[in-house]
């Protein structure tokens, strides 16, 4: 199944959904395996270390230092990996409202990690963006 590439269609059909829980970003040394007790939502290997994104309670139970308490908003439209401008339009709108975002593209959808205390504001803005494209 091919993802959507048309920016107008992407914005109109993005239907943001917030996942339950507070997610945090942690890092472990590059040569260290991910502890078996952890179930990270995202793992990314960088030269400086391996980034893990997981639920805050899981990080705290494992004794991992963490940063950026965030909520995860999934844009449920199936966006093509080579779509142009979708994340740029969204992140620009959130930035204009003073909301930081760590955006991740996966095979089917785009996912936004926004500060937990601004997640409801982000949802309102994303819904407004989606509704505005119906005009």
XYZ file of N, CA, C and O in Angstrom:
540
model
N 0.838 -1.178 0.000
C 0.000 0.000 0.000
C 0.887 1.247 0.000
O 1.778 1.394 0.822
N 0.627 2.134 -0.919
C 1.404 3.355 -1.048
C 0.822 4.436 -0.160
O -0.387 4.618 -0.087
N 1.680 5.177 0.505
C 1.244 6.275 1.350
C 0.862 7.497 0.541
O 1.230 7.649 -0.622
N 0.125 8.378 1.193
C -0.337 9.628 0.577
C 0.831 10.594 0.426
O 1.674 10.714 1.315
N 0.878 11.309 -0.710
C 1.923 12.305 -0.954
C 1.369 13.725 -1.044
O 2.104 14.680 -0.857
N 0.097 13.858 -1.347
C -0.517 15.169 -1.538
C -0.656 15.890 -0.192
O -1.320 15.390 0.717
N -0.029 17.062 -0.063
C -0.011 17.787 1.201
C -1.411 18.132 1.680
O -1.736 17.962 2.867
N -2.270 18.599 0.790
C -3.638 18.958 1.182
C -4.375 17.732 1.734
O -5.033 17.808 2.778
N -4.251 16.604 1.065
C -4.908 15.372 1.524
C -4.319 14.903 2.854
O -5.050 14.459 3.743
N -3.013 15.006 3.001
C -2.370 14.604 4.260
C -2.906 15.419 5.426
O -3.259 14.871 6.471
N -2.960 16.724 5.252
C -3.454 17.590 6.328
C -4.931 17.331 6.619
O -5.350 17.275 7.772
N -5.723 17.151 5.578
C -7.163 16.932 5.743
C -7.458 15.615 6.470
O -8.391 15.539 7.265
N -6.643 14.595 6.221
C -6.924 13.256 6.762
C -5.993 12.843 7.908
O -5.986 11.680 8.300
N -5.233 13.770 8.477
C -4.227 13.361 9.465
C -4.808 12.796 10.752
O -4.176 12.013 11.407
N -5.984 13.172 11.160
C -6.667 12.640 12.349
C -5.708 12.298 13.500
O -5.415 11.126 13.749
N -5.262 13.316 14.219
C -4.322 13.066 15.320
C -4.956 12.268 16.456
O -6.115 12.493 16.807
N -4.190 11.334 16.990
C -4.624 10.538 18.144
C -3.510 10.546 19.182
O -2.347 10.301 18.842
N -3.874 10.825 20.443
C -2.879 10.821 21.508
C -2.853 9.457 22.173
O -3.889 8.922 22.558
N -1.668 8.925 22.285
C -1.472 7.623 22.931
C -1.396 7.832 24.451
O -0.811 8.807 24.907
N -1.938 6.932 25.232
C -1.858 7.084 26.697
C -0.418 6.979 27.200
O 0.410 6.295 26.605
N -0.134 7.667 28.283
C 1.166 7.573 28.937
C 2.062 8.763 28.665
O 1.826 9.549 27.748
N 3.079 8.868 29.495
C 4.116 9.891 29.339
C 5.381 9.173 28.880
O 5.827 8.210 29.511
N 5.935 9.641 27.779
C 7.136 9.052 27.201
C 8.341 9.929 27.510
O 8.215 11.151 27.609
N 9.495 9.304 27.649
C 10.738 10.018 27.925
C 11.843 9.498 27.015
O 11.746 8.398 26.463
N 12.884 10.303 26.893
C 14.051 9.964 26.094
C 15.187 9.630 27.047
O 15.465 10.383 27.980
N 15.841 8.495 26.814
C 16.970 8.037 27.622
C 18.110 7.684 26.676
O 17.896 7.509 25.476
N 19.297 7.520 27.243
C 20.415 7.056 26.429
C 21.221 6.037 27.221
O 21.325 6.136 28.444
N 21.724 5.062 26.493
C 22.630 4.069 27.067
C 23.866 4.026 26.184
O 23.810 4.416 25.013
N 24.999 3.562 26.703
C 26.204 3.484 25.876
C 25.983 2.633 24.623
O 25.247 1.639 24.647
N 26.628 3.025 23.545
C 26.472 2.354 22.254
C 26.751 0.860 22.334
O 26.042 0.058 21.726
N 27.745 0.463 23.089
C 28.135 -0.952 23.147
C 27.320 -1.753 24.157
O 27.539 -2.943 24.320
N 26.372 -1.124 24.823
C 25.562 -1.801 25.839
C 24.230 -2.253 25.224
O 23.559 -1.470 24.551
N 23.827 -3.496 25.429
C 22.542 -3.940 24.872
C 21.377 -3.295 25.627
O 21.504 -2.903 26.789
N 20.252 -3.208 24.961
C 19.040 -2.707 25.607
C 18.640 -3.732 26.659
O 18.516 -4.926 26.352
N 18.471 -3.300 27.912
C 18.078 -4.252 28.961
C 16.815 -5.028 28.571
O 15.848 -4.447 28.067
N 16.835 -6.323 28.799
C 15.731 -7.198 28.399
C 14.404 -6.803 29.041
O 13.341 -7.035 28.469
N 14.451 -6.181 30.209
C 13.230 -5.794 30.909
C 12.546 -4.588 30.277
O 11.393 -4.283 30.606
N 13.222 -3.896 29.371
C 12.663 -2.696 28.754
C 11.976 -3.008 27.434
O 12.402 -3.901 26.700
N 10.937 -2.249 27.156
C 10.228 -2.363 25.881
C 10.163 -0.981 25.237
O 9.111 -0.339 25.225
N 11.285 -0.496 24.701
C 11.261 0.851 24.124
C 10.353 0.925 22.908
O 10.273 -0.015 22.114
N 9.668 2.040 22.799
C 8.846 2.298 21.627
C 9.741 2.610 20.435
O 9.443 2.265 19.300
N 10.862 3.256 20.728
C 11.798 3.674 19.691
C 13.216 3.466 20.185
O 13.525 3.765 21.336
N 14.061 2.971 19.312
C 15.488 2.813 19.588
C 16.234 3.388 18.403
O 15.912 3.069 17.259
N 17.202 4.245 18.693
C 17.984 4.831 17.612
C 19.443 4.883 18.038
O 19.768 5.421 19.095
N 20.310 4.315 17.211
C 21.739 4.268 17.528
C 22.443 5.479 16.933
O 22.383 5.714 15.727
N 23.099 6.231 17.819
C 23.920 7.361 17.416
C 25.350 7.068 17.833
O 25.602 6.164 18.634
N 26.265 7.852 17.336
C 27.672 7.652 17.672
C 27.895 7.799 19.180
O 28.682 7.070 19.774
N 27.177 8.724 19.819
C 27.381 9.003 21.238
C 26.677 8.015 22.173
O 26.975 7.973 23.358
N 25.723 7.273 21.662
C 24.983 6.338 22.487
C 23.698 5.914 21.799
O 23.355 6.412 20.732
N 22.978 4.996 22.423
C 21.707 4.523 21.888
C 20.583 5.245 22.612
O 20.500 5.221 23.837
N 19.732 5.898 21.835
C 18.575 6.585 22.388
C 17.425 5.600 22.518
O 17.145 4.838 21.587
N 16.772 5.633 23.661
C 15.575 4.841 23.905
C 14.438 5.798 24.224
O 14.605 6.721 25.020
N 13.296 5.588 23.608
C 12.088 6.329 23.962
C 11.137 5.302 24.547
O 10.797 4.310 23.900
N 10.765 5.530 25.803
C 9.913 4.576 26.503
C 9.047 5.290 27.524
O 9.206 6.489 27.771
N 8.111 4.549 28.068
C 7.243 5.114 29.100
C 8.074 5.536 30.306
O 9.025 4.843 30.694
N 7.702 6.676 30.887
C 8.468 7.218 32.014
C 8.564 6.228 33.161
O 9.642 6.054 33.736
N 7.474 5.561 33.508
C 7.526 4.629 34.635
C 8.476 3.461 34.369
O 9.126 2.947 35.277
N 8.594 3.067 33.120
C 9.525 1.992 32.758
C 10.977 2.470 32.925
O 11.825 1.749 33.447
N 11.252 3.692 32.487
C 12.596 4.254 32.634
C 12.964 4.405 34.106
O 14.075 4.054 34.519
N 12.027 4.898 34.899
C 12.289 5.100 36.320
C 12.482 3.775 37.048
O 13.360 3.652 37.903
N 11.698 2.765 36.686
C 11.839 1.448 37.316
C 13.207 0.835 37.003
O 13.769 0.105 37.823
N 13.756 1.172 35.830
C 15.066 0.655 35.431
C 16.210 1.543 35.933
O 17.377 1.233 35.704
N 15.867 2.643 36.587
C 16.891 3.545 37.101
C 17.593 4.356 36.025
O 18.716 4.813 36.221
N 16.935 4.561 34.883
C 17.532 5.325 33.792
C 17.232 6.812 33.943
O 16.087 7.191 34.209
N 18.255 7.623 33.774
C 18.032 9.066 33.715
C 17.291 9.362 32.419
O 17.529 8.713 31.394
N 16.413 10.344 32.487
C 15.625 10.627 31.290
C 15.381 12.115 31.129
O 15.597 12.903 32.051
N 14.907 12.471 29.943
C 14.615 13.862 29.604
C 13.359 13.918 28.742
O 12.942 12.916 28.162
N 12.797 15.106 28.663
C 11.681 15.433 27.778
C 10.439 14.566 28.032
O 10.090 13.686 27.242
N 9.769 14.833 29.138
C 8.490 14.172 29.427
C 7.493 14.618 28.359
O 7.177 15.807 28.239
N 7.031 13.681 27.566
C 6.220 14.030 26.406
C 5.042 13.094 26.221
O 5.020 11.972 26.730
N 4.086 13.601 25.471
C 2.965 12.770 25.028
C 3.191 12.462 23.558
O 3.805 13.241 22.828
N 2.692 11.326 23.148
C 2.851 10.882 21.764
C 1.545 11.072 21.017
O 0.503 10.537 21.410
N 1.623 11.856 19.955
C 0.477 12.067 19.066
C 0.811 11.410 17.738
O 1.841 11.713 17.121
N -0.054 10.504 17.311
C 0.117 9.852 16.015
C -0.816 10.499 15.010
O -1.999 10.698 15.296
N -0.283 10.834 13.859
C -1.087 11.360 12.756
C -1.472 10.140 11.923
O -0.626 9.536 11.271
N -2.730 9.754 11.997
C -3.133 8.427 11.527
C -3.247 8.283 10.014
O -3.479 7.182 9.526
N -3.056 9.359 9.269
C -3.041 9.231 7.819
C -1.786 8.449 7.418
O -0.734 8.597 8.034
N -1.918 7.588 6.412
C -0.760 6.838 5.921
C 0.031 7.751 4.996
O -0.295 7.910 3.823
N 1.060 8.351 5.538
C 1.885 9.289 4.775
C 3.024 8.543 4.095
O 3.636 7.656 4.673
N 3.299 8.938 2.855
C 4.422 8.358 2.128
C 5.720 8.846 2.763
O 5.807 9.986 3.234
N 6.710 7.995 2.779
C 7.998 8.379 3.355
C 8.658 9.516 2.576
O 9.462 10.261 3.127
N 8.294 9.681 1.314
C 8.877 10.755 0.508
C 7.914 11.920 0.291
O 8.120 12.764 -0.575
N 6.857 11.998 1.097
C 5.931 13.131 1.013
C 6.673 14.414 1.369
O 7.522 14.428 2.267
N 6.362 15.491 0.683
C 7.066 16.754 0.866
C 6.173 17.757 1.605
O 5.036 18.003 1.205
N 6.696 18.301 2.699
C 6.052 19.415 3.375
C 5.099 19.097 4.501
O 4.689 20.006 5.230
N 4.732 17.842 4.679
C 3.742 17.486 5.701
C 4.261 17.800 7.098
O 3.661 18.578 7.840
N 5.372 17.216 7.448
C 5.917 17.478 8.792
C 6.331 18.928 8.934
O 6.203 19.505 10.011
N 6.815 19.531 7.877
C 7.211 20.940 7.938
C 6.017 21.828 8.271
O 6.120 22.733 9.111
N 4.875 21.578 7.653
C 3.675 22.376 7.924
C 3.230 22.206 9.377
O 2.877 23.181 10.054
N 3.277 20.977 9.845
C 2.829 20.689 11.213
C 3.776 21.275 12.241
O 3.352 21.944 13.183
N 5.060 21.030 12.067
C 6.015 21.525 13.059
C 6.092 23.051 13.042
O 6.280 23.661 14.087
N 5.902 23.677 11.885
C 5.885 25.144 11.818
C 4.698 25.700 12.596
O 4.827 26.692 13.319
N 3.542 25.056 12.470
C 2.345 25.524 13.196
C 2.532 25.358 14.699
O 2.178 26.237 15.481
N 3.081 24.234 15.120
C 3.326 24.018 16.542
C 4.384 25.001 17.058
O 4.247 25.557 18.151
N 5.420 25.236 16.271
C 6.463 26.180 16.673
C 5.894 27.581 16.833
O 6.252 28.302 17.774
N 4.995 27.981 15.944
C 4.384 29.310 16.034
C 3.609 29.473 17.342
O 3.461 30.583 17.850
N 3.132 28.360 17.888
C 2.406 28.377 19.164
C 3.340 28.142 20.349
O 2.881 28.007 21.481
N 4.634 28.048 20.083
C 5.595 27.831 21.161
C 5.633 26.408 21.689
O 6.029 26.169 22.822
N 5.216 25.455 20.852
C 5.197 24.042 21.262
C 6.336 23.312 20.554
O 6.363 23.227 19.327
N 7.274 22.789 21.347
C 8.361 22.020 20.748
C 7.826 20.651 20.337
O 6.820 20.178 20.864
N 8.516 20.039 19.402
C 8.089 18.726 18.929
C 9.307 17.936 18.460
O 10.205 18.480 17.829
N 9.326 16.676 18.823
C 10.270 15.718 18.272
C 9.442 14.808 17.382
O 8.601 14.046 17.871
N 9.649 14.929 16.081
C 8.839 14.195 15.112
C 9.603 12.974 14.598
O 10.808 13.034 14.376
N 8.864 11.886 14.430
C 9.436 10.635 13.936
C 8.527 10.111 12.826
O 7.306 10.040 13.006
N 9.111 9.760 11.714
C 8.352 9.112 10.651
C 8.619 7.625 10.705
O 9.770 7.194 10.732
N 7.549 6.864 10.713
C 7.652 5.413 10.613
C 7.066 5.018 9.249
O 6.682 5.881 8.457
N 6.974 3.745 8.978
C 6.549 3.301 7.646
C 5.159 3.813 7.280
O 4.928 4.265 6.162
N 4.211 3.760 8.211
C 2.828 4.125 7.911
C 2.439 5.535 8.341
O 1.609 6.164 7.686
N 2.978 6.006 9.451
C 2.495 7.263 10.025
C 3.637 8.134 10.530
O 4.751 7.664 10.736
N 3.279 9.386 10.777
C 4.183 10.314 11.451
C 3.739 10.409 12.902
O 2.533 10.364 13.199
N 4.713 10.546 13.788
C 4.456 10.561 15.230
C 5.132 11.783 15.831
O 6.269 12.101 15.476
N 4.431 12.439 16.735
C 4.921 13.673 17.339
C 5.036 13.502 18.846
O 4.050 13.175 19.507
N 6.219 13.728 19.368
C 6.413 13.772 20.812
C 6.394 15.249 21.190
O 7.250 16.017 20.729
N 5.397 15.646 21.970
C 5.257 17.045 22.385
C 5.312 17.101 23.909
O 4.975 16.124 24.585
N 5.733 18.239 24.469
C 5.788 18.331 25.934
C 4.445 17.946 26.553
O 3.379 18.375 26.071
N 4.507 17.147 27.600
C 3.278 16.645 28.226
C 2.339 17.773 28.628
O 1.117 17.652 28.462
N 2.907 18.883 29.106
C 2.052 19.985 29.566
C 1.469 20.814 28.423
O 0.663 21.699 28.652
N 1.842 20.519 27.181
C 1.304 21.227 26.008
C 0.583 20.289 25.042
O 0.169 20.699 23.959
N 0.421 19.038 25.427
C -0.162 18.047 24.522
C -1.590 18.390 24.118
O -1.964 18.263 22.955
N -2.403 18.840 25.074
C -3.782 19.202 24.735
C -3.815 20.380 23.767
O -4.619 20.395 22.821
N -2.936 21.360 23.981
C -2.846 22.501 23.057
C -2.455 22.027 21.663
O -2.993 22.498 20.661
N -1.509 21.111 21.593
C -1.066 20.583 20.298
C -2.214 19.868 19.590
O -2.403 20.042 18.380
N -2.986 19.091 20.330
C -4.132 18.389 19.720
C -5.131 19.381 19.136
O -5.647 19.181 18.039
N -5.411 20.459 19.866
C -6.346 21.484 19.367
C -5.826 22.065 18.061
O -6.563 22.176 17.068
N -4.556 22.444 18.022
C -3.975 23.028 16.813
C -3.987 22.056 15.641
O -4.297 22.442 14.510
N -3.659 20.802 15.889
C -3.653 19.808 14.821
C -5.059 19.578 14.271
O -5.248 19.477 13.052
N -6.034 19.531 15.145
C -7.425 19.376 14.678
C -7.867 20.598 13.883
O -8.561 20.462 12.869
N -7.467 21.782 14.337
C -7.788 23.002 13.581
C -7.171 22.954 12.198
O -7.813 23.334 11.209
N -5.923 22.525 12.106
C -5.256 22.419 10.808
C -6.006 21.466 9.887
O -6.206 21.751 8.709
N -6.422 20.337 10.427
C -7.137 19.349 9.641
C -8.487 19.896 9.170
O -8.858 19.747 8.016
N -9.188 20.550 10.065
C -10.506 21.100 9.737
C -10.385 22.249 8.746
O -11.262 22.435 7.904
N -9.325 23.043 8.831
C -9.150 24.193 7.942
C -8.970 23.751 6.497
O -9.300 24.498 5.582
N -8.479 22.561 6.263
C -8.265 22.100 4.892
C -9.560 21.625 4.245
O -9.580 21.345 3.060
N -10.649 21.564 5.012
C -11.941 21.168 4.437
C -12.617 22.324 3.735
O -13.599 22.130 3.041
N -12.128 23.546 3.948
C -12.782 24.730 3.381
C -12.567 24.845 1.894
O -11.664 24.390 1.324
